[in-house]
Amino acid sequence: MTVTQVLWRPFQAIVGLPFRWLRGAITLVIGNPVISREMKVRMRFARSFWLQGAYLLFLIAIVLVAYQGILVYLPIRHPAELQSRLQAFYYTLLYSLVSVIVLIAPALTASAISFERERRTLDLLLTTPLRPMQILVGKLLASFAFLMLLLVESMPIVAVCIVMGGATVGDLLATYVLIGFSTLHLCAFAIYCSACNRSSGLATFWAYLGVIAGLGATFWMALVEVVFATPPGPMFGVPGSVAQRVVFPLASLQPFSAPVIKAMPTKLFGVEIPCWFIGVAFSLLLTRFWLTAAAARLPAVYRGNFVGSLRRQGLLLGILGILTIDALLTAFPMPRMNREDLTLILLFAIGFICPFVALFTPWIATFGEHEGKKPINDGWFRPMRMFQPVASGALPFIWAWFSVLTGVLVGLWVWRTGVQPFWDKLAFGFGYCLLCLTFFWAIARFWSSVVQQLSLARWISFGTLLLIANFAGISKWSLAYPFFQMVDGMSVTVALESFVAQVQIHGLVVLGLTAALVSVCFVLERRAARKGRSKE
């Protein structure tokens, strides 16, 4: 093999990667028999037409009530007031439309897989030549197509706003694109809930609970955009200037912000990007994430490395989410700060990333018997297996995930401010958070060794973490106390020195607890291995 061939093959693989992804995405949609079958079955029953009729009657009622309350009830004194009321009429219609779509979207897909289990046809479906992702994408797009049908049916009603002068065609199209794609990942999450539960009722319950949690996570971002980007009027907006740029790009994942964001731009790294484009990109990435998670829950294909793909996608989503902070730093001019102030801000940012990663630790670090399969316990620490669904790759992935997110955030702030923080104090904060995550990993490993059943170990580990967080509160026994005591009214310099001293004390305690748990786990796993050999 020549040198040219050695250099050409990696280059060809890297250049051809986007085309392979595009070809794979096209094959998931074109010629997928699941899509046509699901759409025919869905439109065969009368309840689909009754749902469309009730949906249109609700929108017509909203139009009549809003028209009477906004445009007819009070007299119009001048043309500017008429324009303001037309915009209020436009927002009322679209917020009503979004409310209905958000209520319908999870129910359309929450029974996609669980219904197949109830009819005992899931095994037959998995034995077909179709790939698992083709089955999931087919069921998702069939439900999403019905959702798009409802959106298209509402266009003649919402078009009244265009005729009356309350909005433009471009605003309406951009709003519909954001509404459609911001509900796509909600439907994908419902598919995941359907793959995790055996009954449709339970899957629907968890789907609605997860949708509420997901919308709540981005609600404050959407609220900021709605308050500061909506023109002042009789129903919406606040006095003052209207924002011309989106500050929180992740607000595009919130369907209730779509009527306000529309085609507004956001600025990332000095480049203005339409916010609807960011919303579409993140929605597609989240949809891919939930579909991969659903594929990992299908029993017949669990041997595939869907968990590894899931971890890589989670890492990518975390990095992209942190990079959107640049829009916030661009919108508000950074005040001049010294090294102490920047170090304090970065320590709080690191302390915020740590509990975010800790929430996923019970699902990453646990192992045990699952659906009749023996636990995959291949050791303690193997970095090359961090993207594999094995026990030895859990701690390396947790460390890598936290390190990458922290490195990206710190690098972004340092690049934006041009100030070098106190790296020794950041190292203390980073090391302490890394030690806390190792302690959480040890807790999950301990319960896995005791229970030896995957689902039970996950929930007990998660309950243990919640108990530790709530029992200690923000007292001196809390793991977060070194961060909380920095806001105790002391100067920044004294707060940083106090943080380092407190971290050393807490770090020794956490290190001792971690070592004790690891020792107990080692003994329990040795006993379990001996029992397994004796049975054989």
Coordinates of C-alpha atoms in Angstrom, one line a residue:
M1 CA 0.0 0.0 0.0
T2 CA 1.5 3.3 -1.1
V3 CA 1.6 6.5 0.9
T4 CA -1.0 8.1 -1.3
Q5 CA -3.4 5.3 -0.6
V6 CA -2.8 5.6 3.1
L7 CA -3.6 9.4 3.0
W8 CA -6.4 9.1 0.5
R9 CA -8.6 6.7 2.4
P10 CA -9.1 8.8 5.6
F11 CA -9.6 11.9 3.5
Q12 CA -12.2 10.0 1.4
A13 CA -14.0 8.8 4.5
I14 CA -14.2 12.3 6.0
V15 CA -15.3 14.0 2.8
G16 CA -17.9 11.3 2.1
L17 CA -19.3 11.3 5.6
P18 CA -22.0 14.1 5.0
F19 CA -23.1 12.4 1.8
R20 CA -23.4 9.0 3.6
W21 CA -25.5 10.7 6.3
L22 CA -27.7 12.4 3.6
R23 CA -28.1 9.1 1.7
G24 CA -29.0 7.3 5.0
A25 CA -31.6 10.0 5.9
I26 CA -33.2 9.8 2.4
T27 CA -33.5 6.0 2.5
L28 CA -35.2 6.3 5.9
V29 CA -38.0 8.3 4.3
I30 CA -38.3 7.4 0.6
G31 CA -39.7 3.9 0.0
N32 CA -40.4 3.4 3.7
P33 CA -43.5 1.1 3.8
V34 CA -44.2 1.9 7.4
I35 CA -45.1 5.5 6.6
S36 CA -47.7 4.6 4.0
R37 CA -49.2 1.9 6.1
E38 CA -49.5 4.0 9.2
M39 CA -51.1 6.9 7.3
K40 CA -53.6 4.6 5.7
V41 CA -54.5 3.1 9.0
R42 CA -54.8 6.4 10.7
M43 CA -57.1 7.9 8.1
R44 CA -59.2 4.8 7.9
F45 CA -61.0 5.4 11.2
A46 CA -63.7 8.1 11.8
R47 CA -62.0 9.5 14.9
S48 CA -59.4 11.2 12.7
F49 CA -62.0 13.2 10.9
W50 CA -63.8 13.9 14.2
L51 CA -60.6 15.2 15.6
Q52 CA -60.0 17.5 12.6
G53 CA -63.6 18.8 12.8
A54 CA -63.3 19.5 16.6
Y55 CA -59.9 21.2 16.0
L56 CA -61.3 23.5 13.3
L57 CA -64.4 24.4 15.4
F58 CA -62.2 25.3 18.3
L59 CA -60.1 27.6 16.1
I60 CA -63.2 29.2 14.6
A61 CA -64.5 29.9 18.1
I62 CA -61.2 31.4 19.1
V63 CA -61.3 33.7 16.0
L64 CA -64.9 34.9 16.8
V65 CA -64.1 35.5 20.5
A66 CA -60.8 37.3 19.7
Y67 CA -62.3 39.4 17.0
Q68 CA -65.1 40.6 19.2
G69 CA -62.9 41.2 22.2
I70 CA -60.0 42.9 20.5
L71 CA -61.3 44.6 17.4
V72 CA -65.0 45.3 18.0
Y73 CA -65.6 45.7 21.7
L74 CA -63.5 48.9 22.1
P75 CA -63.6 51.8 19.7
I76 CA -60.5 52.5 17.5
R77 CA -59.2 56.0 17.8
H78 CA -56.4 56.2 15.3
P79 CA -54.6 53.9 12.7
A80 CA -51.7 53.1 15.0
E81 CA -54.1 51.6 17.6
L82 CA -55.7 49.5 14.8
Q83 CA -52.3 48.1 13.8
S84 CA -51.6 47.2 17.5
R85 CA -54.9 45.4 17.8
L86 CA -54.4 43.5 14.6
Q87 CA -51.1 42.2 15.9
A88 CA -52.7 41.3 19.2
F89 CA -55.4 39.4 17.2
Y90 CA -52.6 37.6 15.3
Y91 CA -50.8 36.6 18.5
T92 CA -54.0 35.3 20.1
L93 CA -54.8 33.1 17.2
L94 CA -51.3 31.6 17.0
Y95 CA -50.9 31.0 20.7
S96 CA -54.3 29.2 20.7
L97 CA -53.1 27.1 17.7
V98 CA -49.8 26.3 19.5
S99 CA -51.7 25.2 22.6
V100 CA -53.8 22.8 20.7
I101 CA -50.8 21.4 18.7
V102 CA -48.8 20.8 21.9
L103 CA -51.7 19.0 23.5
I104 CA -52.2 16.8 20.5
A105 CA -48.6 16.0 19.5
P106 CA -47.6 13.6 22.3
A107 CA -50.9 11.6 22.0
L108 CA -50.3 11.0 18.3
T109 CA -47.1 9.0 18.8
A110 CA -47.2 7.8 22.4
S111 CA -48.8 4.5 21.4
A112 CA -46.8 3.8 18.3
I113 CA -44.7 1.0 19.8
S114 CA -46.7 0.1 22.9
F115 CA -49.7 -0.6 20.8
E116 CA -47.7 -3.1 18.8
R117 CA -46.7 -4.8 22.0
E118 CA -50.3 -4.9 23.2
R119 CA -51.4 -6.6 19.9
R120 CA -48.3 -8.8 20.1
T121 CA -47.1 -7.8 16.7
L122 CA -43.9 -6.1 17.7
D123 CA -41.8 -9.2 17.3
L124 CA -43.2 -9.8 13.8
L125 CA -42.4 -6.2 12.9
L126 CA -38.8 -6.5 14.1
T127 CA -38.3 -9.7 12.1
T128 CA -39.0 -7.9 8.8
P129 CA -36.1 -6.8 6.6
L130 CA -36.7 -3.2 7.8
R131 CA -34.1 -1.7 10.0
P132 CA -35.1 -0.5 13.5
M133 CA -34.6 3.1 12.6
Q134 CA -36.8 2.7 9.5
I135 CA -39.6 1.4 11.7
L136 CA -39.3 4.2 14.2
V137 CA -38.9 7.0 11.6
G138 CA -41.9 5.6 9.7
K139 CA -44.1 5.7 12.7
L140 CA -42.8 9.2 13.7
L141 CA -43.3 10.7 10.2
A142 CA -46.8 9.2 9.9
S143 CA -47.9 10.9 13.1
F144 CA -46.0 14.1 12.2
A145 CA -47.7 14.2 8.8
F146 CA -51.1 14.2 10.5
L147 CA -49.9 17.0 12.7
M148 CA -48.8 19.0 9.6
L149 CA -52.3 18.3 8.2
L150 CA -53.8 20.1 11.2
L151 CA -51.4 23.0 10.7
V152 CA -52.3 23.3 7.0
E153 CA -56.0 23.2 7.8
S154 CA -55.5 26.2 10.1
M155 CA -53.8 28.3 7.5
P156 CA -57.1 29.8 6.0
I157 CA -58.1 30.9 9.5
V158 CA -54.8 32.4 10.4
A159 CA -54.5 34.0 7.0
V160 CA -57.3 36.4 8.1
C161 CA -54.5 38.2 10.0
I162 CA -52.6 38.7 6.6
V163 CA -55.7 40.1 4.9
M164 CA -56.4 42.5 7.8
G165 CA -52.8 43.7 8.0
G166 CA -51.7 42.1 11.3
A167 CA -48.9 40.0 9.8
T168 CA -47.0 39.2 6.5
V169 CA -46.8 36.0 4.6
G170 CA -43.1 35.6 5.5
D171 CA -43.9 36.0 9.2
L172 CA -46.6 33.4 9.0
L173 CA -44.5 30.8 7.1
A174 CA -41.5 31.3 9.4
T175 CA -43.9 30.8 12.4
Y176 CA -45.3 27.6 10.9
V177 CA -41.8 26.2 10.3
L178 CA -40.8 26.9 13.9
I179 CA -44.1 25.4 15.3
G180 CA -43.7 22.3 13.1
F181 CA -40.1 21.5 13.9
S182 CA -40.4 22.5 17.6
T183 CA -43.1 19.8 18.0
L184 CA -41.2 17.2 16.0
H185 CA -38.8 16.4 18.8
L186 CA -41.7 16.3 21.2
C187 CA -43.2 13.6 19.0
A188 CA -39.9 11.8 19.0
F189 CA -39.8 11.8 22.8
A190 CA -43.3 10.3 22.8
I191 CA -41.9 7.5 20.5
Y192 CA -39.2 6.9 23.1
C193 CA -41.8 6.7 25.9
S194 CA -43.7 4.3 23.8
A195 CA -40.7 2.1 23.3
C196 CA -40.0 2.1 27.1
N197 CA -43.5 1.1 28.3
R198 CA -45.7 -1.9 27.6
S199 CA -49.1 -0.2 27.9
S200 CA -50.3 2.7 25.8
G201 CA -51.8 4.5 28.8
L202 CA -48.5 4.5 30.7
A203 CA -46.6 5.6 27.6
T204 CA -49.0 8.5 27.1
F205 CA -48.7 9.5 30.8
W206 CA -44.9 9.6 30.6
A207 CA -45.0 11.4 27.3
Y208 CA -47.1 14.2 28.6
L209 CA -44.9 14.4 31.8
G210 CA -41.7 14.6 29.7
V211 CA -43.2 17.2 27.4
I212 CA -44.2 19.4 30.3
A213 CA -40.6 19.1 31.7
G214 CA -39.1 19.8 28.3
L215 CA -41.2 22.9 27.7
G216 CA -40.6 24.1 31.3
A217 CA -36.8 23.9 30.8
T218 CA -37.0 26.4 27.9
F219 CA -39.9 28.4 29.2
W220 CA -37.8 31.1 30.8
M221 CA -35.9 31.6 27.6
A222 CA -39.1 31.9 25.6
L223 CA -40.6 34.3 28.2
V224 CA -37.6 36.7 27.8
E225 CA -38.0 36.7 24.0
V226 CA -41.8 37.1 24.2
V227 CA -41.5 40.0 26.6
F228 CA -38.8 42.0 24.9
A229 CA -39.5 41.1 21.2
T230 CA -43.3 41.6 21.1
P231 CA -44.4 45.1 20.1
P232 CA -46.2 47.1 22.8
G233 CA -49.9 46.6 22.5
P234 CA -53.1 46.3 24.5
M235 CA -52.5 42.6 25.3
F236 CA -48.8 41.8 24.8
G237 CA -45.4 43.4 25.2
V238 CA -44.0 46.0 27.5
P239 CA -43.3 49.6 27.0
G240 CA -39.9 50.5 25.5
S241 CA -37.9 49.5 22.5
V242 CA -38.5 46.2 20.8
A243 CA -35.6 43.7 20.6
Q244 CA -34.3 43.1 17.1
R245 CA -32.3 40.0 17.8
V246 CA -32.9 36.7 19.6
V247 CA -30.8 36.5 22.8
F248 CA -31.5 32.8 23.6
P249 CA -31.3 30.7 20.4
L250 CA -32.6 27.6 22.3
A251 CA -35.9 29.4 22.8
S252 CA -36.6 28.3 19.2
L253 CA -37.2 24.8 20.7
Q254 CA -40.2 26.3 22.6
P255 CA -43.3 26.3 20.3
F256 CA -44.9 29.1 22.3
S257 CA -42.0 31.5 21.3
A258 CA -42.5 30.8 17.5
P259 CA -45.1 33.6 17.0
V260 CA -42.7 36.2 18.3
I261 CA -39.3 34.9 17.1
K262 CA -40.5 34.2 13.5
A263 CA -37.6 35.1 11.2
M264 CA -35.7 37.2 13.7
P265 CA -31.9 36.7 13.5
T266 CA -29.5 35.7 16.2
K267 CA -25.8 36.4 16.3
L268 CA -23.3 33.6 16.8
F269 CA -19.5 34.3 16.6
G270 CA -20.1 37.5 14.7
V271 CA -22.4 35.9 12.1
E272 CA -26.2 36.6 11.9
I273 CA -28.2 33.4 11.5
P274 CA -32.0 33.2 11.2
C275 CA -33.3 31.7 14.5
W276 CA -35.7 29.4 12.6
F277 CA -32.6 27.7 11.1
I278 CA -31.1 27.1 14.6
G279 CA -34.5 25.8 15.7
V280 CA -34.7 23.4 12.8
A281 CA -31.1 22.1 13.3
F282 CA -31.5 21.5 17.1
S283 CA -35.0 19.9 16.6
L284 CA -33.5 17.5 14.0
L285 CA -30.6 16.6 16.4
L286 CA -33.0 16.1 19.3
T287 CA -35.2 14.0 17.1
R288 CA -32.3 11.8 16.1
F289 CA -31.3 11.5 19.8
W290 CA -34.7 10.3 21.0
L291 CA -35.1 7.9 18.0
T292 CA -31.7 6.4 18.9
A293 CA -32.8 6.1 22.5
A294 CA -36.0 4.4 21.4
A295 CA -34.0 2.0 19.1
A296 CA -31.8 1.1 22.1
R297 CA -35.0 0.1 24.0
L298 CA -36.1 -2.4 21.4
P299 CA -35.2 -5.8 22.7
A300 CA -34.4 -7.5 19.4
V301 CA -31.8 -4.8 18.4
Y302 CA -30.3 -4.0 21.8
R303 CA -27.0 -5.8 20.8
G304 CA -26.4 -3.0 18.3
N305 CA -24.3 -0.1 19.6
F306 CA -27.1 2.4 19.8
V307 CA -26.0 3.3 23.3
G308 CA -22.6 4.4 22.0
S309 CA -24.3 6.6 19.3
L310 CA -26.6 8.0 22.0
R311 CA -23.6 9.1 24.1
R312 CA -21.9 10.7 21.2
Q313 CA -25.1 12.6 20.3
G314 CA -25.6 13.7 23.9
L315 CA -22.0 15.0 23.9
L316 CA -22.6 16.9 20.7
L317 CA -25.9 18.4 21.9
G318 CA -24.2 19.6 25.1
I319 CA -21.4 21.3 23.2
L320 CA -23.8 23.0 20.8
G321 CA -26.0 24.1 23.6
I322 CA -23.0 25.8 25.4
L323 CA -21.9 27.5 22.2
T324 CA -25.3 29.2 21.9
I325 CA -24.3 31.2 25.0
D326 CA -22.2 33.3 22.6
A327 CA -25.5 34.9 21.4
L328 CA -26.1 36.1 25.0
L329 CA -22.6 37.5 25.3
T330 CA -23.0 39.2 21.9
A331 CA -26.4 40.8 22.8
F332 CA -25.2 42.3 26.0
P333 CA -21.8 44.1 26.0
M334 CA -19.4 42.5 28.4
P335 CA -18.4 44.8 31.2
R336 CA -14.7 45.1 32.0
M337 CA -13.9 42.6 34.6
N338 CA -10.8 41.6 36.4
R339 CA -9.4 38.1 37.0
E340 CA -11.2 37.6 40.3
D341 CA -14.7 38.4 38.8
L342 CA -14.1 36.1 35.8
T343 CA -12.9 33.3 38.0
L344 CA -16.0 33.6 40.2
I345 CA -18.3 33.5 37.2
L346 CA -16.6 30.5 35.8
L347 CA -16.6 28.6 39.1
F348 CA -20.4 29.0 39.3
A349 CA -20.7 27.9 35.6
I350 CA -18.6 24.7 36.4
G351 CA -20.8 24.2 39.5
F352 CA -23.9 24.4 37.2
I353 CA -22.6 21.8 34.7
C354 CA -21.8 19.3 37.5
P355 CA -25.4 18.6 38.6
F356 CA -26.5 18.6 35.0
V357 CA -24.1 15.7 34.3
A358 CA -25.0 14.1 37.6
L359 CA -28.7 13.8 36.6
F360 CA -27.6 11.3 33.9
T361 CA -25.2 9.3 36.1
P362 CA -27.7 6.8 37.4
W363 CA -28.5 5.8 33.8
I364 CA -24.9 5.7 32.6
A365 CA -23.1 4.0 35.5
T366 CA -25.6 1.3 36.4
F367 CA -25.5 -2.3 35.1
G368 CA -27.4 -5.5 35.8
E369 CA -29.7 -8.1 34.5
H370 CA -32.1 -6.7 31.9
E371 CA -34.8 -8.5 30.0
G372 CA -33.2 -11.9 30.7
K373 CA -29.7 -10.8 29.7
K374 CA -26.8 -11.1 32.0
P375 CA -25.2 -7.9 33.4
I376 CA -22.3 -6.6 31.3
N377 CA -19.6 -6.1 33.9
D378 CA -16.3 -6.0 32.1
G379 CA -14.2 -4.1 34.6
W380 CA -13.9 -0.6 36.2
F381 CA -12.1 1.9 33.9
R382 CA -11.4 1.5 30.2
P383 CA -11.4 4.8 28.3
M384 CA -11.5 3.2 24.9
R385 CA -14.9 1.8 25.8
M386 CA -16.5 5.0 26.9
F387 CA -18.9 4.9 23.9
Q388 CA -20.0 1.3 24.5
P389 CA -22.8 0.1 26.7
V390 CA -20.5 -1.6 29.2
A391 CA -19.7 -0.9 32.9
S392 CA -16.0 -0.2 32.3
G393 CA -16.8 2.8 30.0
A394 CA -19.2 4.6 32.4
L395 CA -16.7 6.5 34.5
P396 CA -14.5 7.5 31.5
F397 CA -17.5 8.9 29.6
I398 CA -18.7 10.8 32.7
W399 CA -15.3 12.4 33.1
A400 CA -15.0 13.1 29.3
W401 CA -18.5 14.6 29.1
F402 CA -17.9 16.9 32.1
S403 CA -14.4 17.9 30.9
V404 CA -15.5 18.7 27.4
L405 CA -18.5 20.8 28.4
T406 CA -16.4 22.7 31.0
G407 CA -13.5 23.2 28.6
V408 CA -15.8 24.6 25.9
L409 CA -17.6 27.0 28.3
V410 CA -14.3 28.3 29.9
G411 CA -12.7 28.7 26.5
L412 CA -15.7 30.7 25.2
W413 CA -15.7 33.1 28.2
V414 CA -11.9 33.6 28.1
W415 CA -12.0 34.2 24.4
R416 CA -14.9 36.7 24.7
T417 CA -13.5 38.7 27.6
G418 CA -9.8 38.4 26.8
V419 CA -9.0 38.0 30.5
Q420 CA -7.1 35.1 32.0
P421 CA -8.7 33.7 35.1
F422 CA -6.9 32.2 38.1
W423 CA -6.3 28.8 36.7
D424 CA -5.3 27.3 40.0
K425 CA -8.6 28.1 41.6
L426 CA -10.5 26.9 38.5
A427 CA -8.5 23.6 38.8
F428 CA -9.7 23.3 42.4
G429 CA -13.3 23.7 41.4
F430 CA -12.9 21.4 38.4
G431 CA -11.3 18.7 40.4
Y432 CA -13.9 18.9 43.2
C433 CA -16.7 18.6 40.7
L434 CA -15.0 15.7 39.1
L435 CA -14.6 14.0 42.5
C436 CA -18.3 14.5 43.2
L437 CA -19.2 12.9 39.9
T438 CA -17.0 10.0 40.8
F439 CA -18.8 9.7 44.1
F440 CA -22.1 9.6 42.2
W441 CA -20.7 7.0 39.9
A442 CA -19.7 4.9 43.0
I443 CA -23.2 5.1 44.4
A444 CA -24.7 3.8 41.1
R445 CA -22.0 1.1 41.0
F446 CA -22.8 0.1 44.6
W447 CA -26.5 -0.3 43.9
S448 CA -25.8 -2.2 40.7
S449 CA -23.6 -4.7 42.7
V450 CA -26.3 -5.0 45.4
V451 CA -29.4 -5.2 43.3
Q452 CA -28.0 -6.7 40.1
Q453 CA -31.1 -5.6 38.2
L454 CA -30.7 -2.7 35.7
S455 CA -34.0 -0.8 36.1
L456 CA -34.2 -1.2 39.8
A457 CA -30.6 -0.1 40.2
R458 CA -31.2 3.0 38.1
W459 CA -34.2 4.2 40.1
I460 CA -32.6 3.4 43.5
S461 CA -29.5 5.3 42.5
F462 CA -31.5 8.3 41.3
G463 CA -33.5 8.3 44.5
T464 CA -30.3 8.2 46.5
L465 CA -28.9 11.3 44.7
L466 CA -32.2 13.1 45.3
L467 CA -32.0 12.2 49.0
I468 CA -28.5 13.4 49.3
A469 CA -29.4 16.7 47.5
N470 CA -32.5 17.4 49.6
F471 CA -31.4 16.1 53.0
A472 CA -28.3 18.3 53.1
G473 CA -29.9 21.3 51.4
I474 CA -27.4 24.2 51.4
S475 CA -26.0 23.5 54.8
K476 CA -22.4 22.8 55.6
W477 CA -23.0 19.1 54.9
S478 CA -24.1 19.8 51.3
L479 CA -21.7 19.0 48.5
A480 CA -22.6 22.4 46.9
Y481 CA -21.7 24.3 50.1
P482 CA -18.3 25.5 48.8
F483 CA -20.1 27.3 45.9
F484 CA -23.0 28.7 48.0
Q485 CA -20.7 30.2 50.7
M486 CA -19.0 32.4 48.0
V487 CA -22.1 34.6 47.9
D488 CA -22.1 35.2 51.7
G489 CA -21.4 38.9 51.5
M490 CA -17.7 38.7 51.4
S491 CA -15.3 40.3 48.8
V492 CA -14.4 38.4 45.7
T493 CA -10.8 37.8 46.7
V494 CA -11.9 36.5 50.2
A495 CA -14.6 34.4 48.6
L496 CA -12.2 32.7 46.2
E497 CA -9.7 31.9 49.0
S498 CA -12.6 30.6 51.2
F499 CA -13.8 28.5 48.3
V500 CA -10.4 26.8 47.9
A501 CA -10.1 26.1 51.7
Q502 CA -13.7 24.7 51.8
V503 CA -13.1 22.5 48.7
Q504 CA -10.1 20.9 50.3
I505 CA -12.1 19.9 53.4
H506 CA -15.2 18.7 51.4
G507 CA -12.9 17.0 48.8
L508 CA -11.2 14.9 51.5
V509 CA -14.6 13.8 52.8
V510 CA -16.0 12.9 49.4
L511 CA -12.8 11.1 48.5
G512 CA -13.1 9.0 51.7
L513 CA -16.7 8.1 51.0
T514 CA -15.9 7.2 47.3
A515 CA -13.0 5.0 48.4
A516 CA -15.3 3.2 50.9
L517 CA -18.0 2.6 48.3
V518 CA -15.5 1.3 45.8
S519 CA -14.1 -1.1 48.3
V520 CA -17.5 -2.4 49.2
C521 CA -18.3 -2.8 45.5
F522 CA -15.1 -4.6 44.9
V523 CA -15.9 -7.2 47.7
L524 CA -19.5 -7.6 46.5
E525 CA -18.5 -8.1 42.9
R526 CA -15.8 -10.7 43.9
R527 CA -18.5 -12.6 45.8
A528 CA -20.9 -12.5 42.9
A529 CA -18.2 -13.8 40.5
R530 CA -17.4 -16.7 42.8
K531 CA -21.0 -17.6 43.1
G532 CA -21.3 -17.5 39.3
R533 CA -18.3 -19.8 38.9
S534 CA -19.6 -22.2 41.5
K535 CA -22.9 -22.5 39.7
E536 CA -21.2 -23.2 36.4

